[in-house]
CSV table of C-alpha atoms in Angstrom, one decimal:
chain,number,residue,atom,x,y,z
V,180,MET,CA,-21.6,88.4,127.7
V,181,SER,CA,-17.7,88.8,128.6
V,182,LYS,CA,-15.0,87.7,125.9
V,183,THR,CA,-13.5,85.7,128.1
V,184,LEU,CA,-16.5,83.8,128.2
V,185,VAL,CA,-17.4,84.1,124.5
V,186,CYS,CA,-13.0,82.2,124.2
V,187,MET,CA,-14.5,79.7,126.2
V,188,MET,CA,-17.4,79.1,124.6
V,189,ILE,CA,-15.7,78.7,121.4
V,190,LEU,CA,-12.3,76.7,122.7
V,191,MET,CA,-14.9,74.3,124.0
V,192,ALA,CA,-16.4,73.5,121.4
V,193,MET,CA,-13.8,73.1,119.2
V,194,ALA,CA,-12.4,70.8,122.0
V,195,SER,CA,-15.8,68.8,121.4
V,196,CYS,CA,-16.1,68.2,118.4
V,197,THR,CA,-11.8,67.2,118.3
V,198,GLN,CA,-10.7,66.6,114.7
V,199,ARG,CA,-10.0,62.9,113.5
V,200,GLN,CA,-5.9,62.8,113.1
V,201,GLU,CA,-4.9,60.2,110.1
V,202,ALA,CA,-1.4,59.9,111.3
V,203,ILE,CA,1.3,59.4,109.0
V,204,VAL,CA,3.9,56.3,110.3
V,205,ALA,CA,7.4,56.6,109.0
V,206,SER,CA,10.5,56.3,110.1
V,207,ALA,CA,13.0,57.9,111.6
V,208,ASP,CA,14.7,58.9,107.5
V,209,GLY,CA,11.7,60.0,106.1
V,210,GLU,CA,10.9,56.0,104.9
V,211,GLN,CA,8.1,54.6,105.1
V,212,ALA,CA,8.3,51.9,108.2
V,213,ASP,CA,8.5,48.6,108.2
V,214,SER,CA,5.6,46.7,108.2
V,215,THR,CA,6.1,44.3,111.0
V,216,ALA,CA,7.0,46.9,113.8
V,217,THR,CA,4.9,47.3,116.2
V,218,LEU,CA,2.7,50.6,115.4
V,219,VAL,CA,1.3,51.8,118.5
V,220,ALA,CA,-1.5,55.0,119.7
V,221,VAL,CA,0.3,57.1,122.7
V,222,MET,CA,-1.0,60.0,123.4
V,223,PRO,CA,0.2,62.8,126.1
V,224,THR,CA,-0.1,61.6,129.4
V,225,MET,CA,2.3,60.4,132.1
V,226,GLY,CA,1.5,56.2,131.7
V,227,CYS,CA,2.6,57.4,127.8
V,228,LEU,CA,6.2,59.1,129.3
V,229,PRO,CA,8.1,56.4,129.4
V,230,LEU,CA,7.8,55.5,125.4
V,231,TYR,CA,7.9,59.1,124.4
V,232,TYR,CA,11.6,58.9,126.3
V,233,ALA,CA,12.3,55.0,124.8
V,234,GLU,CA,11.8,56.8,121.8
V,235,ALA,CA,14.0,59.8,121.5
V,236,THR,CA,16.3,57.1,123.4
V,237,GLY,CA,16.5,55.0,121.1
V,238,ILE,CA,15.8,52.4,122.5
V,239,ALA,CA,13.0,51.9,120.6
V,240,ASP,CA,14.0,51.7,118.1
V,241,SER,CA,15.8,48.8,118.3
V,242,ALA,CA,12.3,47.1,120.0
V,243,ASN,CA,11.0,47.7,116.2
V,244,VAL,CA,8.4,49.7,118.0
V,245,ILE,CA,6.5,53.4,116.3
V,246,LEU,CA,4.8,56.2,117.6
V,247,VAL,CA,1.8,57.2,116.3
V,248,ARG,CA,0.4,60.6,117.7
V,249,TYR,CA,-3.0,61.1,118.8
V,250,LYS,CA,-3.9,63.7,121.6
V,251,SER,CA,-7.7,62.2,122.9
V,252,GLN,CA,-8.8,59.3,123.6
V,253,MET,CA,-11.6,59.5,121.1
V,254,ASP,CA,-8.8,59.6,118.8
V,255,ILE,CA,-7.1,56.9,120.1
V,256,ASP,CA,-9.9,55.1,119.8
V,257,THR,CA,-10.8,55.3,116.1
V,258,ALA,CA,-7.5,54.3,115.0
V,259,MET,CA,-7.8,51.2,117.1
V,260,ALA,CA,-11.7,50.6,115.9
V,261,ASN,CA,-9.7,50.9,112.4
V,262,GLY,CA,-6.7,48.7,112.6
V,263,HIS,CA,-4.2,51.6,112.2
V,264,VAL,CA,-2.6,50.9,115.4
V,265,ASP,CA,-1.7,47.0,117.1
V,266,ILE,CA,-1.6,48.4,120.6
V,267,ALA,CA,-2.6,52.1,122.6
V,268,TYR,CA,-3.0,53.4,125.4
V,269,SER,CA,-6.9,53.8,126.4
V,270,ASP,CA,-8.3,52.8,130.1
V,271,LEU,CA,-10.8,50.3,131.7
V,272,VAL,CA,-13.7,52.3,130.4
V,273,ARG,CA,-13.2,52.6,126.9
V,274,ILE,CA,-12.4,49.1,126.2
V,275,ALA,CA,-15.9,48.3,127.8
V,276,ARG,CA,-17.5,50.0,126.1
V,277,ALA,CA,-15.5,49.5,122.7
V,278,GLY,CA,-17.6,46.5,123.8
V,279,GLY,CA,-14.6,43.5,124.1
V,280,LYS,CA,-13.5,45.0,120.3
V,281,TYR,CA,-9.5,45.3,121.7
V,282,LYS,CA,-8.4,43.8,125.0
V,283,PRO,CA,-6.8,45.5,127.7
V,284,LEU,CA,-3.3,44.4,128.3
V,285,ALA,CA,-1.9,45.9,131.1
V,286,SER,CA,-2.8,48.8,134.2
V,287,VAL,CA,-0.9,51.6,134.9
V,288,VAL,CA,-1.4,53.7,138.2
V,289,GLU,CA,-2.7,57.8,136.2
V,290,THR,CA,-3.2,60.3,139.0
V,291,ILE,CA,-5.3,62.2,138.7
V,292,SER,CA,-7.2,65.6,140.1
V,293,MET,CA,-10.0,68.0,140.1
V,294,ILE,CA,-8.2,71.5,139.2
V,295,ALA,CA,-10.6,74.5,140.3
V,296,SER,CA,-9.5,78.1,138.8
V,297,LYS,CA,-8.4,80.0,141.0
V,298,SER,CA,-11.0,82.3,140.4
V,299,LEU,CA,-13.6,80.3,141.8
V,300,GLU,CA,-11.6,80.5,145.3
V,301,ALA,CA,-12.8,77.7,146.2
V,302,THR,CA,-11.5,75.1,149.4
V,303,ASN,CA,-13.9,72.6,148.9
V,304,ILE,CA,-15.8,70.8,145.6
V,305,LYS,CA,-18.5,71.6,147.7
V,306,GLN,CA,-18.0,74.8,146.1
V,307,ALA,CA,-17.8,73.9,143.1
V,308,LYS,CA,-20.8,74.0,142.9
V,309,ASP,CA,-22.8,75.2,139.7
V,310,ARG,CA,-19.7,74.5,137.7
V,311,MET,CA,-19.2,73.9,135.0
V,312,ILE,CA,-16.0,70.4,135.7
V,313,ALA,CA,-14.2,69.6,131.8
V,314,VAL,CA,-14.3,65.9,132.3
V,315,ALA,CA,-13.4,63.3,128.2
V,316,ARG,CA,-16.6,61.3,128.7
V,317,TYR,CA,-16.1,58.3,129.5
V,318,SER,CA,-13.4,58.2,130.2
V,319,VAL,CA,-11.7,58.1,133.5
V,320,THR,CA,-11.3,61.3,134.3
V,321,ASP,CA,-15.3,60.8,133.7
V,322,TYR,CA,-15.4,58.5,136.2
V,323,TRP,CA,-13.4,59.9,138.9
V,324,CYS,CA,-15.8,63.1,138.2
V,325,ASP,CA,-18.7,60.5,139.3
V,326,ARG,CA,-16.8,59.3,142.3
V,327,MET,CA,-15.6,62.5,144.0
V,328,LEU,CA,-19.5,63.2,143.8
V,329,ASP,CA,-20.8,60.4,144.7
V,330,SER,CA,-18.6,61.4,147.8
V,331,LEU,CA,-20.0,64.4,148.4
V,332,ALA,CA,-23.9,62.8,148.2
V,333,SER,CA,-24.7,64.8,146.3
V,334,ASP,CA,-26.9,65.2,143.0
V,335,SER,CA,-24.3,65.4,139.7
V,336,ASP,CA,-26.9,67.4,137.6
V,337,LEU,CA,-25.9,70.1,139.8
V,338,TYR,CA,-22.5,69.8,138.5
V,339,PHE,CA,-21.4,70.3,134.1
V,340,ARG,CA,-19.8,68.6,132.2
V,341,PRO,CA,-18.4,70.0,129.2
V,342,GLN,CA,-16.5,67.9,127.2
V,343,ILE,CA,-13.1,68.9,126.4
V,344,ASN,CA,-12.1,65.8,125.2
V,345,ASN,CA,-7.9,67.0,123.8
V,346,VAL,CA,-6.1,66.7,126.6
V,347,ALA,CA,-2.9,69.4,126.2
V,348,LEU,CA,-5.5,71.6,125.5
V,349,ARG,CA,-7.1,71.3,128.3
V,350,GLY,CA,-4.3,72.0,130.1
V,351,LYS,CA,-3.9,75.1,128.6
V,352,MET,CA,-7.9,75.5,129.2
V,353,MET,CA,-6.9,75.5,133.0
V,354,SER,CA,-4.3,77.1,132.9
V,355,ASN,CA,-5.4,79.5,130.5
V,356,GLY,CA,-8.3,80.5,133.1
V,357,LEU,CA,-10.8,80.0,130.1
V,358,LEU,CA,-12.5,76.5,132.8
V,359,GLU,CA,-14.0,76.6,136.4
V,360,ALA,CA,-12.5,73.4,137.0
V,361,ALA,CA,-11.6,70.2,134.9
V,362,MET,CA,-11.0,66.3,135.7
V,363,MET,CA,-6.3,66.3,134.6
V,364,GLY,CA,-3.8,63.5,135.0
V,365,LEU,CA,0.0,64.9,135.6
V,366,PRO,CA,1.7,66.3,134.1
V,367,TYR,CA,-0.9,69.0,134.1
V,368,SER,CA,-2.8,69.1,136.9
V,369,GLU,CA,0.9,70.2,138.3
V,370,TRP,CA,1.2,73.0,135.8
V,371,ALA,CA,-2.0,74.5,136.4
V,372,VAL,CA,-1.1,74.1,140.1
V,373,MET,CA,1.5,76.1,139.3
V,374,GLU,CA,0.2,78.8,137.3
V,375,GLY,CA,-2.8,78.9,141.1
V,376,ASN,CA,-5.1,76.9,140.2
V,377,THR,CA,-5.5,74.4,143.0
V,378,CYS,CA,-6.1,70.5,143.0
V,379,LEU,CA,-9.0,69.9,145.4
V,380,PHE,CA,-9.6,66.3,144.7
V,381,GLN,CA,-6.7,63.7,143.9
V,382,THR,CA,-6.7,59.9,143.2
V,383,ASN,CA,-3.0,58.7,144.3
V,384,ASP,CA,-2.8,55.3,144.0
V,385,ASP,CA,-7.2,54.5,144.6
V,386,LYS,CA,-8.2,51.9,143.6
V,387,PRO,CA,-9.6,51.2,140.3
V,388,HIS,CA,-6.5,51.6,138.1
V,389,LEU,CA,-8.5,52.0,134.8
V,390,ALA,CA,-5.5,53.2,132.7
V,391,ALA,CA,-4.3,50.6,130.5
V,392,TRP,CA,-2.4,49.5,127.7
V,393,THR,CA,-4.7,48.1,125.0
V,394,VAL,CA,-3.9,45.7,122.2
V,395,ALA,CA,-6.0,44.8,119.6
V,396,ASP,CA,-6.9,40.8,118.8
V,397,THR,CA,-4.9,40.5,115.3
V,398,THR,CA,-1.8,41.3,117.7
V,399,ARG,CA,0.5,38.4,118.0
V,400,ASP,CA,1.3,37.5,121.6
V,401,VAL,CA,4.7,37.5,120.8
V,402,ARG,CA,4.5,41.4,120.0
V,403,SER,CA,2.8,42.5,123.1
V,404,GLU,CA,5.4,41.2,125.9
V,405,ASP,CA,8.6,42.7,123.3
V,406,PHE,CA,6.3,46.0,123.6
V,407,LEU,CA,5.2,45.5,128.0
V,408,SER,CA,9.2,44.9,128.1
V,409,LEU,CA,10.1,48.0,126.2
V,410,VAL,CA,8.0,49.3,129.3
V,411,ARG,CA,9.5,48.0,131.6
V,412,THR,CA,12.9,49.5,130.6
V,413,ALA,CA,12.7,52.4,129.8
V,414,THR,CA,10.6,52.7,133.2
V,415,GLY,CA,13.2,52.0,134.3
V,416,LEU,CA,15.8,54.9,132.7
V,417,LEU,CA,13.1,57.6,133.0
V,418,ASN,CA,12.8,57.6,136.6
V,419,ASP,CA,17.1,56.8,137.6
V,420,ARG,CA,16.9,60.1,135.5
V,421,LEU,CA,14.8,61.3,138.3
V,422,LYS,CA,16.9,60.7,140.5
V,423,PRO,CA,17.9,64.4,142.5
V,424,ASP,CA,22.1,62.7,141.7
V,425,THR,CA,21.9,62.7,137.9
V,426,MET,CA,20.0,66.1,137.8
V,427,ARG,CA,22.6,68.2,135.7
V,428,ARG,CA,21.2,71.2,134.4
V,429,LYS,CA,21.4,73.8,137.4
V,430,GLU,CA,18.9,76.0,135.1
V,431,ALA,CA,15.8,73.2,135.4
V,432,LEU,CA,15.4,70.0,137.6
V,433,LEU,CA,14.4,68.0,134.8
V,434,PRO,CA,17.2,66.0,132.4
V,435,ASP,CA,16.9,68.0,129.1
V,436,THR,CA,15.8,64.7,127.3
V,437,ILE,CA,13.0,64.7,129.5
V,438,ARG,CA,12.6,68.2,129.5
V,439,ARG,CA,11.9,68.7,125.7
V,440,ILE,CA,9.8,65.9,124.9
V,441,LEU,CA,7.6,67.5,127.4
V,442,ILE,CA,7.9,71.2,125.5
V,443,ARG,CA,7.6,69.2,122.2
V,444,GLU,CA,4.9,66.3,123.1
V,445,TYR,CA,2.6,67.9,125.9
V,446,GLU,CA,3.1,71.4,124.9
V,447,MET,CA,3.9,72.2,127.9
V,448,PRO,CA,6.0,76.3,128.5
V,449,THR,CA,9.6,76.4,128.9
V,450,HIS,CA,9.1,78.6,132.6
V,451,ILE,CA,6.7,75.5,133.5
V,452,VAL,CA,8.7,72.7,132.4
V,453,ASP,CA,11.8,74.4,134.1
V,454,SER,CA,10.6,74.1,137.9
V,455,LEU,CA,8.5,71.2,137.2
V,456,GLN,CA,8.7,67.3,139.4
V,457,LEU,CA,7.6,64.3,138.1
V,458,PRO,CA,6.9,61.5,139.6
V,459,HIS,CA,8.4,58.4,139.9
V,460,LEU,CA,6.1,56.0,137.3
V,461,SER,CA,5.1,52.8,137.9
V,462,LEU,CA,5.9,49.6,135.9
V,463,PRO,CA,2.6,48.1,134.1
V,464,HIS,CA,0.6,45.6,136.1
V,465,PRO,CA,-1.2,42.4,135.6
V,466,VAL,CA,-5.1,44.0,135.3
V,467,ASP,CA,-7.6,43.3,137.9
V,468,GLU,CA,-11.0,42.2,137.0
V,469,ALA,CA,-12.0,44.0,139.7
V,470,ASP,CA,-10.7,46.8,138.5
V,471,ILE,CA,-12.7,46.1,135.6
V,472,ARG,CA,-15.4,45.1,136.7
V,473,SER,CA,-15.7,49.1,138.3
V,474,ALA,CA,-15.5,49.9,134.8
V,475,LYS,CA,-18.2,47.7,132.9
V,476,GLU,CA,-20.5,48.3,136.4
V,477,TRP,CA,-19.6,52.1,135.8
V,478,LEU,CA,-20.1,52.3,132.5
V,479,GLN,CA,-24.3,50.3,132.6
V,480,GLY,CA,-24.7,52.4,135.4
V,481,ARG,CA,-23.9,55.3,133.2
V,482,ASN,CA,-26.1,54.1,130.4
V,483,ALA,CA,-28.8,53.0,132.7
V,484,ARG,CA,-29.0,57.0,133.9
V,485,LYS,CA,-28.8,58.5,129.7
């Protein structure tokens, strides 16, 4: 057995047993957080980038919002279930799987891609048959992996799906050649492509929009509205900073604040960040009931096949 395969198996085992994070919530000056603050669970996805930006620029402080950081949806689920956060970034599949413990607040457009390792030399999805496609089980990536395979009229059992919950780890493994393929969101999918891997499938603005902010039933409506107002404001400011005429650094395409966020929070290499182009982000929008049904129907079908 090759060293690469052994390393991959070890990393996959670590990833599938994601360590639970009990985040310490404190204000910027190190004092205990205000009990009236809205605690928001975030993870390194494009949908959360406006919140990281809001914190870095100080507008999150003015809205009395404190970020609680996680690396996987599984850990965010645990935080919500234990009442450690008021609002969280999740998706409609995981919200449905929680059985009504919390509810969707607003939908977010997240582009999901299937990235194949350059070592496969694959030019289409069928060439990934009998290969491993990493996903986070029972999530937006798992959903779109099924949809992708259904479009081929292929037996999904021919594609092995190891569970890599930590999104940053999934990105690193893909970029280091330790995965044959993976379902990934931005900016990790773009990182993988920049390293010579191949995008074989992409959702773009395809429905359903499954990524969503979710809220605990105990969270006051006014907090939810203030939070969404913060996300809209931060998204607008972030999009303004991504315009070409506002780019100031000659050696990098992204402004310094965004660069630092991607390096620190998303754990991306500096040389990739300095060449990275990000699309404008869409504003959070009302959750479509048809999207909720799509998530529930897929979940029911998945459970029936177990």
